[in-house]
Amino acid sequence: MSGTSPVRISEVGPRDGLQSVKSIMPTQAKTLWIAALHASGLREIEVGSFVPPRLVPQLADTAEVVAFARALEGLSVMALVPNLRGAIDAIEAGAHRLTIPVSASEAHSQANLRRSRAAMLEEVGRIVAYRNTHAPQVTIEANLSTAFGCSIEGEVPEDEVLRLAQRLIELGADETGLSDTAGVANPRQARRLFRSLRSALGLRCGAAHFHNTRGLGLANCLAAFEEGVRTFDSSMAGLGGCPFAPGASGNVVTEDLAFMFEAMGVDTGIDLERLVDARRVLRAGLPGEPLHGMVAEAGVPAGFRAARQRLRPAHQVSKRSEASTPSEASTPSEASTPSEASTVRPLPLQGVRVLEFSHMVMGPTCGLVLADLGAEVIKIEPLEGDRTRRLLGSGAGFFPLFNRNKKSLAVDLHRPQGRALVERLVAGADVVVENFKPGTMKRLGLDEASLRGRHPQLIYASLKGFLPGPYAQRTALDEVVQMMGGLAYMTGRRGDPLRAGTSVNDIMGGMFAAIAILAALRARDASGEGQPVQSALFENNVFLVAQHMMQYAVTGKSVAPMPERISAWAVYDVFTAGDGEQIFLAVVSDRQWELVCQAFEWPDLLNDPRLGSNNARVMQRDWLIPALRNRLAQYPARELASRFEARGLPYAPIIRPEELLDDPHLRASGGLVPLHLEDGREVHTVLLPILLAGHRPGARRDPPRLGQDSRALLEELGLSRNEVTALFEAGVIC
C-alpha cells in the first residue's frame, strides 16, 4: 500500500481518556504528556473539555492546558464543547478546533448531555453563529456519538444517523464524524455507514472514532480506511469510554493504530518509538491506572521501517531522530485537512481545461456539467461581468446556480492585449464553449475557424438558437422556441399557449452540448483531432415534442393540448382534498384500481361492471371523475397520501419550488449542498441528478467573484506580478 495518501491520527486521550479515569492528573503532568505526544509526531490533540468543573473535575484546567498546547509548533489544539457557554470559553482560550458531541440516540443524549437531540441541534446552530461572528478561523466538528448502536436504547437506525449528519452540516458544522460510543460496531457496518456518509457529505465527512470494547476497534478502523476515511480518533494506552453509556470502555490504542498503518505503508507522521516512550510520561502522571496496548508490550519489530522511510531513497534513511524531527513533521495544513485528491474519488474530467464564453443559462449550464464532472472551467467575463450577476426577478438565481465550480477571468476582449491573453489560454485548452449571437466571436477573432485553424486539437462548442438552416440568424430565447416549437401549445389550453415554468430548452440545450463535447473528447482520444460541435434551443425543443409529432404520424390525428388530452388512464388527475390542499393521484392498472377501492372501502365502484377494466373506466370518465372528486374531498391531503403510500400507489403533493429546499429526500440523499453567495450568505444549491460510483459530483467551489482568478491564471501563463498589475491598471483585466 506504499504511496497511499497519509492518515491523520487525532489523539483524544487528554480529554476522552482522562474523563473516564478516577485519578486526577495534575496540570503539569498533562502538559508534559501533551509535549511528549507532540514530540512523537502527533499533530492534532484534543486537550480537554469546557464543561462545568463540578461535573468533570479532571478537566477543570482545560483553559490552562489549551494555552500551553498552543505554543507547540504545528499542533492543532482541539477542545470538546457541549454547549454555547463552553464554545465561548474555548474560543477565548484559543482552541483551534471545537468538537461538539451530538448523540444519534435520544436516550444517550439525555443521559450524556441532559438535552434532547433536537435541543442539541439548536445548540449547534447557536455555536456556529457565534463562531462565524467572533472567530471564523476556528473549525467545528460535530460528531455523532452512538452512531453504530446504543447500550441504553439498542439499535440506532442508519437512516437516522445520516439524517442527523446532514443536518449538522446544514447548520454550519465544518465536518461531522461517527463515534462508536458503545463499542458495538463491526467492520461490515463501519464500511457501510462510512460509505453512505462520505457519499452524502464528501469532504465534510470527518473522523472515525471507534472503541475497542469488544476487540474490533482496529478492524473497524481498517474498514473505514478502505472507504476513504483519513482521520481517526484514538487514545494513548486505550484510555477512555463514555461514563454515560453502560459498558462502554477503551478507545482504540493510539500506539497500535499507528503501528497498523505504518506497517501497511500508510504514513501517519508518527515516530513509533517516541510514541511508546510517551507512555512513561503518562504512567508517571497516572500512577496505578491500567494502561493497554499490544505494541507497547511487544515492542516495535526489529528492522521495522516507517512508511515515510520506505518512500525515501535508501541513502536518505538514517537514524530515528532524522525521521521525526519537528521541522520534518507535518504542519497543521498538511496533517489536519486531507487534500481533496486524498479524500474524493478522481472525477472523470480532471485535467480537461474549458474556456467558457457565455452568459444567461444555456452556455453556463454546459460549463456547469463539465465543471461538476471535474473539468477546470474558466469563465471569460467582460469587465462589467456576466450580466446575469445583476438580474432580478426570475433571473436572480441564474448566476449562483449555473456557475459553481468555475474560475473567473475578467478581460476586455475588444482590446488587442485582452485577446492576446485569451489566445495564450486557448493554446492550453481542450474545449471552448460559447453561446453568443452568430458573428460575435468572429468579430473578436475567436470563432471556430480562427481558433481551430491555429489549435486543431481544440473542441469548439457553439450553443445557438438554431442549428444551421434558414432560421440560423434569428434571435432566439427559450420562450420564442417554446412558442414556435409546439411546447407552449401542448402546455396551455387551446387558444391559450403557455410556456413551461422553467428554462427547459436553455438547460437541456446546455446538457446536449455537454454530451456532444464528451463524445468529441472520446473521438479526440482516438484521432488526436478536435472538432466543432453544436446544440440549439429550437432543435432541443423539437426533440421534447417529438413524441407528439410521432403520435400524429402514427395515428393521423391532430394532438390535443395537455389540458384537453384523452388520458390513457382513467384516474390521472389533480384532486382537491377536504382541507383545501391539492394532490395528484393516479391509478394506472386494474390491480391499482382494486387497491384504491379497498383502501377507501368502495365496494360499489369495485363491483360496478362499467368499471371492470382501465379502458372501460376511461370511457366512463365523464361521471367517474366528478364522483371520485366528491368522495376524496372527505379526506385531508395527508390522509390521501398516507393511504396511497401504504399501498404503493402513485401520488404527489403539489409543491412550490421553494418548498423543495426542505424536501426530506433531497436533504437525506445529498441532493442539496451549501453554497455561498458573493455577499457571504449561505444558501443551498441543487447538484446534478447523477451518481458516479455511488457519489454525487459535488460543489467544490462557490460561484466565483468577478475576476476572482484573473491574477492567478495570468501568472500561471508566465506573466510577472508587475505585468499583471500593469494590465489591471490599464483596465485590460479586473
XYZ file of C-alpha atoms in Angstrom:
734
model
C 0.000 0.000 0.000
C 3.032 2.216 -0.414
C 2.100 5.633 -1.705
C -1.398 5.636 -0.210
C -2.461 9.069 0.987
C -1.487 9.693 4.648
C -3.827 9.466 7.593
C -4.231 11.844 10.489
C -4.391 10.310 13.952
C -6.132 12.628 16.381
C -5.129 11.932 19.970
C -8.093 12.240 22.350
C -6.522 10.808 25.495
C -6.100 14.133 27.352
C -9.867 14.621 27.086
C -11.762 11.405 26.338
C -9.244 9.262 28.159
C -8.858 11.352 31.295
C -12.579 11.994 31.770
C -13.002 8.246 32.305
C -10.354 7.638 34.974
C -10.756 8.139 38.713
C -7.342 9.665 39.359
C -6.870 13.406 38.853
C -3.876 14.083 36.619
C -2.064 17.287 37.710
C -1.880 20.101 35.179
C 1.912 19.912 34.950
C 1.722 16.183 34.236
C -0.829 16.852 31.473
C 1.400 19.416 29.800
C 4.384 17.054 29.933
C 2.268 14.283 28.408
C 0.966 16.528 25.629
C 4.504 17.703 24.886
C 5.649 14.064 24.618
C 2.739 13.228 22.297
C 3.636 16.210 20.130
C 7.300 15.189 20.049
C 6.291 11.783 18.678
C 4.753 13.457 15.635
C 1.086 13.763 16.605
C -0.224 16.999 15.159
C -3.801 17.061 16.432
C -4.659 16.595 20.114
C -7.946 17.063 21.926
C -6.543 18.546 25.114
C -9.663 18.948 27.238
C -13.312 19.828 27.540
C -15.014 23.069 28.534
C -17.617 21.626 30.870
C -18.550 22.729 34.409
C -15.708 21.642 36.777
C -18.226 20.211 39.240
C -19.279 17.682 36.598
C -15.775 16.680 35.444
C -13.167 17.925 37.959
C -10.441 16.237 35.899
C -10.878 18.855 33.152
C -11.179 21.998 35.287
C -7.784 23.203 33.995
C -8.618 22.942 30.278
C -8.106 26.657 29.558
C -4.617 26.488 31.049
C -3.811 23.329 29.072
C -5.035 24.933 25.831
C -2.737 27.903 26.423
C 0.230 25.538 26.843
C -0.638 23.410 23.812
C -0.996 26.440 21.538
C 2.717 27.133 21.994
C 3.688 23.759 20.472
C 4.750 24.266 16.870
C 2.353 22.929 14.245
C -0.133 21.480 16.735
C -3.869 21.739 16.076
C -5.426 22.174 19.509
C -8.904 20.707 19.919
C -11.390 21.034 22.755
C -14.798 19.471 23.318
C -17.671 21.893 23.920
C -21.156 20.614 24.847
C -22.901 23.999 24.639
C -22.523 27.650 23.648
C -21.007 28.618 27.007
C -18.282 26.028 26.539
C -17.682 27.184 22.965
C -17.240 30.783 24.067
C -14.750 29.697 26.730
C -12.858 27.503 24.246
C -12.615 30.290 21.672
C -11.441 32.760 24.311
C -8.819 30.253 25.467
C -7.533 29.944 21.887
C -8.595 26.456 20.763
C -8.129 25.884 17.033
C -10.924 23.318 16.639
C -14.120 22.664 18.555
C -15.745 19.254 18.794
C -19.438 19.170 19.645
C -20.907 15.853 20.825
C -24.324 15.082 19.345
C -25.860 11.710 20.050
C -27.701 9.674 17.439
C -29.581 8.060 20.332
C -32.212 10.075 22.197
C -31.657 8.098 25.401
C -27.896 8.651 25.318
C -28.367 12.344 24.537
C -30.459 12.762 27.668
C -28.013 10.767 29.791
C -24.826 12.333 28.449
C -25.861 15.937 27.806
C -29.190 16.271 29.606
C -30.647 17.583 26.367
C -32.782 16.105 23.634
C -31.282 15.604 20.202
C -33.451 18.442 18.885
C -32.145 20.753 21.593
C -28.556 19.802 20.735
C -29.132 20.601 17.081
C -30.353 24.045 18.101
C -27.268 24.434 20.277
C -25.024 23.535 17.329
C -26.687 26.318 15.344
C -26.001 28.809 18.132
C -22.362 27.732 18.427
C -21.841 28.047 14.668
C -23.428 31.507 14.648
C -21.140 32.656 17.477
C -18.076 31.180 15.763
C -18.966 32.841 12.459
C -19.194 36.232 14.130
C -16.339 36.095 16.625
C -13.781 33.546 15.388
C -14.311 32.434 11.775
C -10.857 30.846 11.723
C -11.946 28.227 14.286
C -13.249 24.980 12.785
C -16.151 22.966 14.154
C -16.530 19.205 14.076
C -19.928 17.994 15.294
C -19.534 14.274 15.872
C -22.346 11.757 16.145
C -21.900 9.503 19.153
C -23.727 6.137 19.446
C -23.781 6.133 15.629
C -23.399 2.348 15.486
C -25.728 1.469 18.366
C -26.543 2.470 21.924
C -26.153 0.395 25.075
C -29.203 2.159 26.554
C -31.532 2.341 23.584
C -30.241 -0.519 21.433
C -30.167 -0.314 17.645
C -29.898 3.149 16.078
C -31.363 3.329 12.529
C -28.678 4.145 9.984
C -31.041 6.392 8.032
C -31.463 8.471 11.190
C -27.682 8.729 11.621
C -27.305 10.008 8.063
C -30.181 12.443 8.508
C -28.589 13.888 11.624
C -25.179 14.111 9.930
C -26.671 16.007 7.017
C -28.479 18.319 9.412
C -25.260 19.121 11.274
C -23.597 20.181 8.038
C -26.642 22.240 7.102
C -26.341 24.003 10.453
C -22.787 25.031 9.558
C -20.513 22.403 11.098
C -17.344 22.045 9.012
C -17.225 18.278 9.475
C -19.159 15.507 11.123
C -17.729 12.125 12.052
C -19.109 8.918 13.530
C -18.354 7.570 17.006
C -18.851 4.017 18.239
C -19.580 5.087 21.811
C -20.874 1.713 22.960
C -18.192 -0.361 21.222
C -20.751 -2.360 19.228
C -19.631 -1.649 15.639
C -18.401 -4.342 13.287
C -16.318 -3.898 10.113
C -19.170 -4.534 7.690
C -21.345 -1.953 9.448
C -18.445 0.508 9.648
C -17.787 0.163 5.939
C -21.446 0.555 5.016
C -22.141 3.572 7.221
C -18.992 5.487 6.330
C -19.577 4.773 2.629
C -23.030 6.337 2.937
C -21.696 9.245 4.992
C -18.923 10.048 2.524
C -21.354 9.795 -0.378
C -23.642 12.298 1.332
C -21.022 14.722 2.700
C -17.871 14.342 0.604
C -15.042 16.351 2.154
C -17.186 17.145 5.177
C -17.121 13.556 6.343
C -14.984 13.755 9.472
C -13.196 11.371 11.790
C -13.857 7.764 12.711
C -13.938 7.270 16.479
C -14.033 3.598 17.486
C -13.892 1.950 20.870
C -12.232 -1.397 21.413
C -14.770 -2.657 23.955
C -15.291 -5.940 22.114
C -11.908 -6.135 20.385
C -12.939 -4.897 16.951
C -11.503 -1.385 17.149
C -8.610 -1.822 14.701
C -10.731 -3.906 12.317
C -13.321 -1.150 12.251
C -10.642 1.490 11.602
C -9.332 -0.537 8.679
C -12.847 -0.878 7.259
C -13.355 2.889 7.488
C -9.937 3.487 5.900
C -10.912 1.289 2.958
C -13.947 3.539 2.458
C -11.719 6.610 2.194
C -11.704 7.880 5.798
C -8.374 9.507 6.603
C -8.853 10.861 10.137
C -9.031 8.571 13.158
C -9.510 9.372 16.835
C -7.592 7.241 19.308
C -6.226 7.387 22.832
C -2.806 6.515 24.160
C -2.910 3.269 26.139
C -6.575 2.848 25.198
C -7.821 5.195 27.901
C -11.425 6.268 27.576
C -15.050 5.283 27.435
C -18.241 7.221 27.914
C -19.378 7.166 31.575
C -22.965 7.678 30.369
C -23.030 4.656 28.060
C -23.159 1.493 30.191
C -20.426 -0.953 29.278
C -18.530 1.449 27.051
C -14.802 1.256 27.604
C -11.499 1.550 25.862
C -10.744 3.765 22.887
C -8.617 2.369 20.077
C -4.994 2.402 21.272
C -3.016 5.139 19.505
C 0.194 3.098 19.515
C -1.490 0.054 17.944
C -3.348 2.152 15.383
C -0.202 3.988 14.305
C 1.689 0.682 14.012
C -1.061 -0.854 11.863
C -0.998 1.995 9.367
C 2.777 2.333 9.289
C 3.141 -1.432 8.800
C 0.748 -1.120 5.849
C 2.912 1.603 4.327
C 0.476 4.398 5.210
C 2.225 7.483 6.554
C 0.968 8.797 9.913
C 3.826 11.209 10.563
C 4.402 9.447 13.907
C 7.648 8.043 15.291
C 6.506 4.807 16.937
C 9.423 4.527 19.344
C 8.889 8.057 20.619
C 5.174 7.379 20.861
C 5.751 4.315 23.036
C 8.239 6.329 25.102
C 5.480 8.883 25.788
C 3.646 6.203 27.782
C 6.220 6.641 30.539
C 5.131 10.244 30.935
C 1.504 9.118 31.054
C 2.246 6.457 33.655
C 4.067 8.988 35.828
C 1.033 11.273 35.730
C -1.459 8.471 36.437
C 0.337 6.012 38.723
C -1.608 2.804 39.210
C -4.005 3.380 36.282
C -4.122 0.334 33.947
C -2.634 1.019 30.520
C -3.377 -1.103 27.454
C -1.779 -1.753 24.080
C -0.112 -4.666 22.300
C 2.662 -2.696 20.587
C 3.812 -1.332 23.953
C 4.004 -4.885 25.314
C 5.679 -6.489 22.311
C 7.761 -3.522 21.180
C 8.431 -2.298 17.632
C 9.751 -5.198 15.499
C 13.461 -5.328 14.764
C 14.271 -3.682 11.458
C 10.856 -2.010 11.278
C 10.769 0.917 8.856
C 8.100 3.585 8.972
C 6.048 4.345 5.889
C 7.845 7.594 5.093
C 11.229 5.857 5.372
C 10.150 3.290 2.793
C 9.252 6.046 0.361
C 12.700 7.679 0.588
C 15.778 6.614 -1.352
C 17.848 4.293 0.844
C 20.721 6.765 1.239
C 18.328 9.274 2.866
C 17.168 6.890 5.615
C 19.282 7.234 8.728
C 18.799 7.333 12.443
C 15.442 7.655 14.199
C 15.841 11.302 15.116
C 16.273 12.296 11.468
C 12.921 10.784 10.545
C 10.994 12.528 13.280
C 12.396 15.962 13.902
C 9.815 18.683 14.475
C 10.900 20.506 11.327
C 10.041 17.457 9.259
C 6.709 16.755 10.922
C 3.542 17.746 9.119
C 2.222 21.233 9.588
C -1.425 21.610 10.586
C -2.423 22.340 6.996
C -0.738 19.158 5.847
C -1.889 16.915 8.630
C -5.235 18.228 9.775
C -7.041 18.671 6.461
C -6.784 15.855 3.913
C -6.236 17.062 0.396
C -9.148 16.880 -1.989
C -7.298 14.295 -4.023
C -6.871 12.034 -0.990
C -10.487 12.110 0.140
C -12.546 12.273 -3.047
C -12.591 9.845 -5.940
C -10.993 11.405 -9.031
C -13.639 12.992 -11.227
C -13.755 11.805 -14.857
C -12.892 15.164 -16.466
C -9.984 16.086 -14.201
C -7.214 17.524 -16.376
C -9.614 18.905 -19.014
C -9.471 22.697 -19.381
C -12.536 24.532 -20.693
C -12.797 28.209 -21.664
C -16.403 29.337 -21.336
C -17.507 32.436 -23.263
C -21.147 32.515 -22.258
C -23.970 34.267 -20.477
C -27.531 33.657 -19.321
C -28.408 29.934 -18.930
C -27.606 27.731 -21.935
C -23.823 28.178 -22.110
C -23.355 28.302 -18.322
C -25.341 25.057 -17.979
C -22.942 23.333 -20.372
C -19.983 24.662 -18.381
C -21.624 23.613 -15.124
C -21.983 19.997 -16.256
C -18.343 19.868 -17.333
C -17.158 21.587 -14.136
C -19.163 19.285 -11.870
C -17.578 16.332 -13.677
C -14.125 17.653 -12.785
C -13.064 19.903 -15.669
C -11.284 23.173 -14.953
C -13.808 25.652 -16.358
C -12.591 29.232 -16.781
C -15.427 31.671 -17.270
C -14.259 34.510 -19.541
C -16.248 37.593 -18.495
C -16.350 41.201 -19.691
C -15.019 43.774 -17.253
C -18.561 44.535 -16.105
C -19.224 40.830 -15.574
C -21.764 38.365 -16.882
C -24.990 40.363 -16.791
C -26.795 37.518 -15.025
C -24.820 38.563 -11.944
C -27.178 41.542 -11.730
C -30.520 40.146 -12.890
C -33.592 40.491 -10.679
C -36.869 38.597 -10.541
C -36.892 35.256 -12.362
C -33.224 35.721 -13.268
C -31.948 36.233 -9.726
C -30.944 32.576 -9.374
C -29.207 32.196 -12.735
C -25.628 33.083 -11.803
C -25.323 31.284 -8.445
C -26.957 28.109 -9.791
C -25.124 27.695 -13.089
C -21.629 28.955 -12.229
C -20.344 26.939 -9.271
C -17.058 25.042 -9.595
C -15.760 27.627 -12.105
C -12.980 30.215 -12.206
C -13.462 33.783 -13.410
C -11.171 35.773 -15.692
C -12.491 39.287 -16.386
C -10.892 40.696 -19.541
C -11.659 43.300 -22.201
C -11.821 41.301 -25.440
C -12.250 44.440 -27.508
C -8.621 45.365 -26.814
C -5.699 43.585 -28.512
C -3.965 42.901 -25.181
C -7.097 41.173 -23.873
C -7.481 38.982 -26.958
C -3.784 38.106 -26.807
C -4.172 36.889 -23.223
C -7.116 34.705 -24.186
C -5.173 33.317 -27.177
C -2.481 32.168 -24.774
C -5.110 30.421 -22.651
C -6.623 28.771 -25.727
C -3.248 27.213 -26.549
C -3.520 25.108 -23.389
C -7.273 24.480 -23.518
C -9.175 21.387 -24.569
C -12.614 22.927 -25.088
C -14.098 26.320 -25.920
C -17.790 26.896 -25.148
C -19.646 29.964 -26.500
C -23.303 30.938 -26.751
C -23.289 34.438 -28.192
C -25.207 35.690 -31.227
C -23.943 34.450 -34.601
C -20.997 36.573 -35.715
C -19.986 37.833 -32.253
C -16.992 35.513 -31.806
C -15.890 36.061 -35.429
C -15.718 39.829 -34.881
C -13.392 39.148 -31.950
C -11.232 36.749 -33.955
C -12.223 33.939 -31.582
C -14.539 31.981 -33.876
C -14.213 28.270 -34.523
C -12.386 28.588 -37.860
C -9.818 31.009 -36.458
C -9.064 29.125 -33.238
C -9.133 25.604 -34.610
C -7.002 26.700 -37.538
C -4.266 27.507 -35.028
C -5.162 24.813 -32.485
C -6.513 21.727 -34.280
C -6.752 19.763 -31.022
C -9.459 22.136 -29.794
C -13.105 21.125 -29.383
C -15.213 24.191 -30.149
C -18.803 24.089 -28.877
C -21.305 26.649 -30.176
C -24.682 26.863 -28.442
C -27.157 28.800 -30.548
C -30.830 29.453 -31.080
C -30.926 27.274 -34.200
C -28.672 24.779 -35.927
C -27.562 25.764 -39.458
C -30.528 26.386 -41.748
C -32.984 29.096 -42.768
C -33.543 30.205 -39.167
C -29.863 30.300 -38.204
C -29.607 34.101 -37.991
C -32.769 34.602 -35.956
C -32.565 35.749 -32.355
C -33.955 33.025 -30.113
C -34.975 32.800 -26.485
C -36.378 29.859 -24.568
C -39.861 31.339 -24.793
C -39.505 32.030 -28.524
C -38.719 28.416 -29.367
C -41.376 27.093 -26.986
C -43.943 29.075 -28.964
C -42.659 28.110 -32.426
C -41.740 24.578 -31.417
C -45.119 23.309 -30.185
C -44.301 23.113 -26.488
C -46.346 26.160 -25.441
C -49.304 24.819 -27.441
C -49.093 21.469 -25.665
C -48.738 23.032 -22.208
C -51.592 25.538 -22.326
C -55.277 25.318 -23.110
C -56.395 25.511 -26.708
C -56.136 29.142 -27.761
C -54.038 29.992 -24.687
C -50.444 28.829 -25.295
C -48.366 28.671 -22.118
C -44.604 28.382 -21.752
C -43.203 25.782 -19.373
C -42.446 27.161 -15.933
C -38.671 26.806 -16.192
C -35.894 27.292 -18.774
C -36.257 23.791 -20.179
C -34.623 24.450 -23.560
C -31.754 26.536 -22.195
C -30.920 23.881 -19.615
C -31.353 20.873 -21.884
C -29.577 22.636 -24.759
C -26.592 23.052 -22.444
C -26.799 19.404 -21.438
C -26.854 18.219 -25.070
C -23.830 20.403 -25.785
C -22.006 18.739 -22.868
C -22.910 15.319 -24.281
C -21.512 16.330 -27.672
C -18.313 17.608 -26.017
C -17.844 14.322 -24.170
C -18.258 12.435 -27.453
C -15.751 14.758 -29.141
C -13.233 14.233 -26.323
C -13.614 10.488 -26.785
C -13.076 10.841 -30.530
C -10.004 13.016 -29.939
C -8.531 10.292 -27.748
C -8.525 8.077 -30.830
C -7.596 10.586 -33.556
C -5.783 13.409 -31.790
C -8.013 15.905 -33.601
C -10.625 18.171 -32.090
C -13.846 19.126 -33.866
C -16.665 21.672 -33.799
C -19.890 20.672 -32.023
C -23.216 22.495 -31.792
C -26.511 22.417 -29.951
C -29.518 24.710 -30.262
C -32.664 25.814 -28.446
C -35.106 25.185 -31.296
C -33.897 21.696 -32.112
C -33.880 20.850 -28.409
C -37.499 21.962 -28.133
C -38.464 19.911 -31.191
C -36.890 16.866 -29.549
C -39.058 17.488 -26.464
C -42.275 17.439 -28.501
C -41.109 14.673 -30.845
C -43.340 12.132 -29.093
C -46.390 14.195 -30.062
C -45.117 14.562 -33.618
C -44.751 10.798 -33.765
C -48.204 10.362 -32.236
C -49.677 12.279 -35.187
C -47.530 10.320 -37.659
C -48.822 7.037 -36.217
C -52.496 7.956 -35.720
C -53.065 10.648 -38.331
C -54.970 12.646 -35.709
C -54.062 16.134 -34.533
C -52.625 16.167 -30.999
C -54.694 17.950 -28.330
C -53.031 20.225 -25.739
C -52.307 18.535 -22.445
C -55.281 20.091 -20.583
C -57.606 18.564 -23.209
C -55.836 15.280 -23.760
C -57.617 11.967 -23.717
C -55.716 10.263 -20.948
C -54.534 6.693 -21.358
C -55.593 6.121 -17.745
C -58.939 6.666 -16.110
C -57.610 8.247 -12.921
C -54.713 10.575 -13.557
C -55.688 13.943 -12.116
C -55.248 16.636 -9.504
C -57.858 16.431 -6.738
C -58.786 18.908 -4.015
C -58.743 17.319 -0.562
C -61.042 18.133 2.334
C -58.528 20.573 3.857
C -58.287 22.558 0.644
C -54.883 21.127 -0.302
C -54.389 19.737 -3.786
C -52.851 16.357 -4.561
C -52.157 14.413 -7.742
C -53.471 10.839 -7.709
C -53.017 8.160 -10.362
C -54.471 4.692 -10.952
C -52.814 3.140 -13.994
C -53.691 -0.548 -13.772
C -56.595 -2.795 -12.849
C -54.741 -4.003 -9.774
C -54.248 -0.404 -8.616
C -57.965 0.259 -9.102
C -58.703 -2.719 -6.869
C -56.282 -1.409 -4.216
C -57.840 2.073 -4.269
C -61.351 0.706 -3.860
C -60.192 -1.442 -0.953
C -58.282 1.447 0.651
C -61.384 3.656 0.757
C -63.964 0.838 1.115
C -65.753 1.424 -2.193
C -67.236 -1.996 -2.995
C -69.859 -0.358 -5.227
C -67.190 1.010 -7.551
C -65.087 -2.136 -7.412
C -68.032 -4.298 -8.422
C -69.532 -1.896 -10.990
C -69.427 -3.763 -14.348
C -68.927 -0.450 -16.177
C -65.549 -0.051 -14.442
C -64.138 -3.533 -14.938
C -61.030 -2.511 -16.866
C -58.849 0.547 -17.361
C -60.166 1.172 -20.868
C -63.727 0.802 -19.615
C -63.049 3.336 -16.871
C -61.578 5.753 -19.416
C -64.884 5.640 -21.268
C -66.732 6.485 -18.031
C -64.557 9.453 -17.015
C -67.356 11.971 -17.562
C -69.188 10.750 -14.469
C -66.438 8.780 -12.718
C -64.014 11.675 -12.098
C -66.684 14.001 -10.575
C -67.803 11.096 -8.368
C -64.239 10.493 -7.203
C -63.746 14.184 -6.514
C -66.762 14.162 -4.195
C -65.622 11.033 -2.367
C -61.982 12.063 -1.986
C -62.943 15.541 -0.749
C -63.954 13.895 2.529
C -60.283 13.302 3.443
C -57.414 15.693 4.207
C -54.470 15.551 1.797
C -52.247 13.898 4.417
C -54.700 11.013 4.749
C -54.955 10.548 0.991
C -51.171 10.482 0.722
C -50.909 8.003 3.593
C -53.345 5.542 2.047
C -51.708 5.744 -1.383
C -48.211 5.447 0.124
C -49.167 2.383 2.174
C -50.289 0.541 -0.967
C -47.515 1.640 -3.296
C -49.878 3.757 -5.400
C -48.599 6.806 -7.325
C -49.391 10.188 -5.803
C -47.759 13.575 -5.377
C -48.405 16.695 -3.321
C -48.462 19.927 -5.318
C -45.186 21.548 -4.280
C -43.826 25.041 -4.849
C -40.133 25.216 -5.824
C -39.063 26.898 -2.570
C -40.567 24.016 -0.582
C -38.052 21.654 -2.183
C -35.301 23.290 -0.121
C -36.734 21.350 2.828
C -37.563 18.167 0.918
C -36.529 15.241 3.166
C -35.410 13.052 0.271
C -33.221 15.749 -1.276
C -31.638 16.526 2.074
C -31.059 12.912 3.098
C -29.705 11.865 -0.294
C -27.262 14.763 -0.565
C -29.064 16.436 -3.462
C -28.852 19.828 -1.742
C -25.475 21.219 -0.665
C -24.315 24.523 0.875
C -23.136 27.327 -1.374
C -22.006 30.851 -0.521
C -23.247 33.858 -2.423
C -20.974 36.778 -3.219
C -22.360 38.722 -0.245
C -21.352 35.879 2.097
C -24.812 34.422 2.660
C -25.043 30.642 2.693
C -27.765 29.036 0.592
C -28.350 25.521 -0.691
C -27.931 24.529 -4.311
C -29.006 21.519 -6.364
C -26.447 19.014 -7.671
C -26.506 17.222 -10.993
C -29.052 14.372 -10.861
C -26.458 11.632 -11.320
C -24.299 9.255 -9.316
C -20.767 8.250 -10.304
C -19.620 5.115 -8.484
C -22.218 5.874 -5.837
C -21.161 9.521 -5.391
C -22.885 12.769 -6.426
C -20.460 15.168 -8.134
C -20.462 17.993 -5.604
C -19.963 21.730 -5.236
C -16.202 22.159 -4.835
C -16.100 25.939 -5.380
C -18.604 28.703 -4.780
C -19.617 30.785 -7.826
C -16.594 32.991 -8.485
C -16.432 36.692 -7.782
C -15.871 38.753 -10.914
C -12.226 38.352 -11.897
C -11.509 36.236 -8.828
C -8.901 34.139 -10.659
C -7.561 36.706 -13.127
C -4.209 37.236 -11.426
C -3.539 33.544 -10.714
C -4.399 32.464 -14.261
C -2.192 35.086 -15.871
C 0.736 34.377 -13.579
C 0.290 30.709 -14.490
C 0.764 31.784 -18.142
C 4.158 33.187 -17.162
C 3.329 36.852 -16.655
C 5.163 38.518 -13.800
C 3.347 40.193 -10.934
C 4.343 43.573 -12.316
C 2.998 42.702 -15.765
C -0.304 41.553 -14.305
C -0.547 44.679 -12.168
C 0.064 46.810 -15.252
C -2.816 45.066 -17.034
C -5.068 45.785 -14.064
C -4.069 49.437 -14.041
C -4.584 49.722 -17.805
C -8.116 48.363 -17.481
C -7.445 45.289 -19.638
C -8.424 42.925 -16.815
C -10.131 43.282 -13.474
